Every structure is written in C-alpha cells, then in structure tokens.
Coordinates of C-alpha atoms in Angstrom, one line a residue:
M1430 CA 143.0 92.6 28.0
L1431 CA 142.6 88.9 27.4
Q1432 CA 140.4 87.5 24.8
F1433 CA 139.0 84.0 25.0
N1434 CA 137.9 81.6 22.2
F1435 CA 136.8 78.2 23.2
A1436 CA 136.0 76.9 19.7
P1437 CA 137.0 74.3 18.8
F1438 CA 136.6 73.1 22.4
P1439 CA 140.1 72.2 23.7
V1440 CA 140.4 68.6 24.8
L1441 CA 143.1 68.1 27.3
E1442 CA 144.9 64.8 28.0
T1443 CA 147.0 63.7 31.0
E1444 CA 148.7 60.4 31.7
N1445 CA 145.5 58.9 33.0
L1446 CA 142.7 61.4 32.2
I1447 CA 140.9 63.0 29.3
L1448 CA 139.4 66.4 30.1
R1449 CA 136.6 66.9 27.4
Q1450 CA 133.4 69.0 26.9
I1451 CA 130.5 67.9 29.0
S1452 CA 127.7 66.6 26.7
S1453 CA 124.1 65.6 27.1
N1454 CA 125.3 62.0 27.4
D1455 CA 126.7 62.9 30.7
D1456 CA 123.3 63.9 32.3
D1457 CA 123.2 60.8 34.7
E1458 CA 126.6 61.5 36.1
V1459 CA 126.1 65.2 36.3
F1460 CA 122.9 64.5 38.1
A1461 CA 124.6 62.0 40.4
L1462 CA 127.3 64.8 41.4
R1463 CA 125.0 67.7 41.7
S1464 CA 122.2 66.0 43.5
N1465 CA 124.4 64.4 46.3
P1466 CA 124.3 66.4 49.4
E1467 CA 127.7 65.1 50.5
T1468 CA 129.4 66.1 47.2
M1469 CA 127.7 69.6 47.2
K1470 CA 128.2 70.1 50.9
F1471 CA 130.8 72.8 50.3
I1472 CA 129.4 74.2 47.1
P1473 CA 126.7 76.8 47.8
R1474 CA 124.4 75.9 45.0
P1475 CA 120.9 74.3 45.1
L1476 CA 121.1 70.4 44.8
A1477 CA 119.8 69.1 41.5
E1478 CA 116.3 67.6 42.1
T1479 CA 115.6 66.0 38.7
I1480 CA 117.5 64.8 35.7
E1481 CA 116.3 67.9 33.9
D1482 CA 118.2 70.0 36.4
A1483 CA 121.3 68.3 35.3
Q1484 CA 120.4 68.8 31.6
K1485 CA 119.8 72.4 32.2
F1486 CA 123.2 72.7 34.0
I1487 CA 124.9 71.0 30.9
T1488 CA 123.0 73.2 28.4
D1489 CA 123.7 76.4 30.4
C1490 CA 127.3 75.5 30.9
N1491 CA 127.9 74.7 27.0
A1492 CA 126.1 78.0 26.1
S1493 CA 128.5 80.0 28.4
I1494 CA 131.4 78.2 26.8
E1495 CA 130.0 79.2 23.2
K1496 CA 130.0 82.8 24.6
N1497 CA 133.6 82.4 25.9
D1498 CA 132.4 83.3 29.4
L1499 CA 133.7 80.3 31.0
I1500 CA 135.2 76.7 30.2
N1501 CA 134.3 73.6 32.1
W1502 CA 135.6 70.1 31.4
A1503 CA 134.3 66.6 32.1
I1504 CA 137.0 64.7 33.9
T1505 CA 137.1 61.1 32.5
S1506 CA 139.5 58.3 32.7
K1507 CA 141.4 57.1 29.7
K1508 CA 140.0 53.7 30.4
E1509 CA 136.3 54.6 30.3
D1510 CA 134.7 57.8 28.7
K1511 CA 132.4 58.3 31.8
L1512 CA 132.2 61.6 33.5
I1513 CA 133.8 61.3 37.1
G1514 CA 134.1 65.0 37.9
M1515 CA 134.3 68.4 36.4
I1516 CA 136.9 71.2 36.5
G1517 CA 136.8 74.6 34.7
F1518 CA 137.5 78.3 35.0
F1519 CA 134.6 80.6 35.9
R1520 CA 134.3 84.3 37.0
M1521 CA 137.0 85.0 34.5
Q1522 CA 138.4 88.6 34.6
P1523 CA 140.1 89.3 31.3
E1524 CA 140.9 92.9 32.3
N1525 CA 142.9 91.5 35.2
F1526 CA 144.4 88.4 33.7
R1527 CA 142.7 86.4 36.3
G1528 CA 140.3 83.4 36.4
E1529 CA 138.7 81.3 39.2
V1530 CA 139.1 77.6 39.0
G1531 CA 136.4 75.3 40.4
Y1532 CA 136.1 71.5 40.5
I1533 CA 133.9 68.7 41.8
L1534 CA 134.7 64.9 41.9
N1535 CA 132.6 61.8 42.5
P1536 CA 133.3 60.6 46.0
N1537 CA 134.1 57.1 44.7
F1538 CA 137.3 58.5 43.1
H1539 CA 138.5 60.7 46.1
G1540 CA 141.9 60.0 47.4
K1541 CA 143.4 58.7 44.1
G1542 CA 145.2 61.8 42.9
I1543 CA 142.7 62.2 40.1
M1544 CA 141.8 65.9 40.9
K1545 CA 145.4 66.8 41.4
E1546 CA 146.2 65.5 37.9
A1547 CA 143.2 67.4 36.5
L1548 CA 144.0 70.4 38.3
D1549 CA 147.6 70.5 37.2
K1550 CA 146.5 70.2 33.5
A1551 CA 143.9 72.8 33.8
L1552 CA 146.3 75.3 35.4
Q1553 CA 148.8 74.6 32.6
F1554 CA 146.0 75.5 30.2
G1555 CA 145.1 78.5 32.3
F1556 CA 148.6 80.0 32.3
Q1557 CA 149.9 78.9 29.0
T1558 CA 146.8 78.9 26.7
L1559 CA 144.6 81.5 28.4
N1560 CA 147.5 83.6 29.6
F1561 CA 146.3 84.2 33.0
H1562 CA 148.7 86.0 35.4
S1563 CA 146.8 84.5 38.4
I1564 CA 144.3 81.9 39.1
E1565 CA 142.2 81.9 42.3
A1566 CA 140.1 79.3 44.1
V1567 CA 137.3 80.2 46.4
I1568 CA 136.5 77.5 49.0
D1569 CA 134.6 76.9 52.2
P1570 CA 137.2 76.8 54.9
R1571 CA 135.6 73.6 56.2
N1572 CA 136.6 71.9 52.9
T1573 CA 139.9 70.6 54.1
A1574 CA 140.3 68.2 51.2
S1575 CA 140.1 71.1 48.6
E1576 CA 142.4 73.2 50.8
N1577 CA 145.0 70.4 50.9
L1578 CA 144.7 70.0 47.2
L1579 CA 145.4 73.7 46.6
I1580 CA 148.3 73.7 48.8
K1581 CA 149.7 70.6 47.0
A1582 CA 149.4 72.7 43.8
D1583 CA 151.3 75.7 45.4
F1584 CA 148.4 77.9 45.9
K1585 CA 148.7 80.6 48.6
K1586 CA 146.0 81.6 51.1
E1587 CA 145.2 85.2 50.3
A1588 CA 142.1 85.9 52.5
H1589 CA 139.7 84.5 54.9
F1590 CA 136.4 86.3 54.9
K1591 CA 134.2 85.7 58.0
E1592 CA 130.5 85.2 57.3
N1593 CA 130.7 87.2 54.1
F1594 CA 128.4 84.8 52.0
F1595 CA 124.6 84.1 52.9
Y1596 CA 123.3 80.8 51.6
N1597 CA 120.6 78.6 52.8
N1598 CA 119.8 80.7 55.8
E1599 CA 123.3 80.7 57.2
F1600 CA 126.3 83.1 57.0
L1601 CA 129.3 81.2 55.5
D1602 CA 133.1 81.9 55.6
T1603 CA 135.0 82.0 52.4
V1604 CA 138.7 81.5 51.8
I1605 CA 140.5 82.6 48.7
Y1606 CA 143.7 80.7 47.5
S1607 CA 145.7 82.0 44.6
L1608 CA 148.4 81.0 42.3
L1609 CA 150.6 83.3 40.3
K1610 CA 152.2 82.5 36.9
K1611 CA 155.7 81.2 37.4

C-alpha cells in the first residue's frame, strides 16, 4: 500500500509555470474562481459566497495536505506569482495505487495550453513520486473542454454513468477517464 508525505510541500516547475502550495494570500483569486458560476458550472460544489468561504477552502485544503489526505497546487505563471488555477489529487486510494486528479482554471487563461502543461507535470508527479499505477478524472460529460484535455493527455474513457449523482435538485451524469502508468 502506498504511503504519502507532503512535507515539505513539493513545489513543481514547468517551462512556464510554478505549481506551489495555496496560501492565505490567494484568497481573492480562490474566491474569484469558486464564486464564478461559469467556472464552477461543471463542478458540483456550492459556490463561494464570501471571501471567508475561500479562506475556509484554503484552510481545509492545507489541513488535508498536512494529514497527507490530498495534495492541491496553486497554478501560477513564472512571470507573476498569482494563482490562476488549481490542480491536485483527491480521493486517493493508496490500497489501489490510484488517485483522482481535479483541476480548475481562471477563464481568462483558457485555450492557452496552461492546464495541459500543469496536468502533464501533475501526472508526472503522480506516477513517479506518488507511485500511482492509475490516475482517474471524474467529469461532467457536458464539459467538453475537460474531456478534450484528458484525451490530449492520453486518458481513456472508462465509464459513463447515467444520472448517478444528485446535486442541486437534478440528477447528473458522470464520466470517468483513466490513465495507466506507462
């Protein structure tokens, strides 16, 4: 069974990005992401209504990182240390050598290859450092941008569950994509 230790926090670097720990200084950017109905359209979580909601998200996230339950990075540009998105591994299954990747990006940065670059680095960390055998992504099938990103990253569609998730008074479909260690 896998064991995780995220101390010290692993800062990751790509050609254009720094993936670092989310801090209380990111609360405005986290609030902007998590309070935006368009950004959160395919993420079945309540919208942040106050800056305190964003601060609680950051605090809870970092507490879970300290317990080695998940890892979540702030995506920042090398040019400016400002959170433009987040990516991380959640619902990790150490007994199955498997984790779920999740991500969100400020709409002003869509279509620029940023999330592909961040995803590639996160996947490398997941397979090489965390020693996952497989990584899954659970998405809303209406989220074609996320689906296209996963396909570009060589994920394969494993399942499409019809109306298996009840959120906000409606039944939603769930699609699972997976990538095996090469």
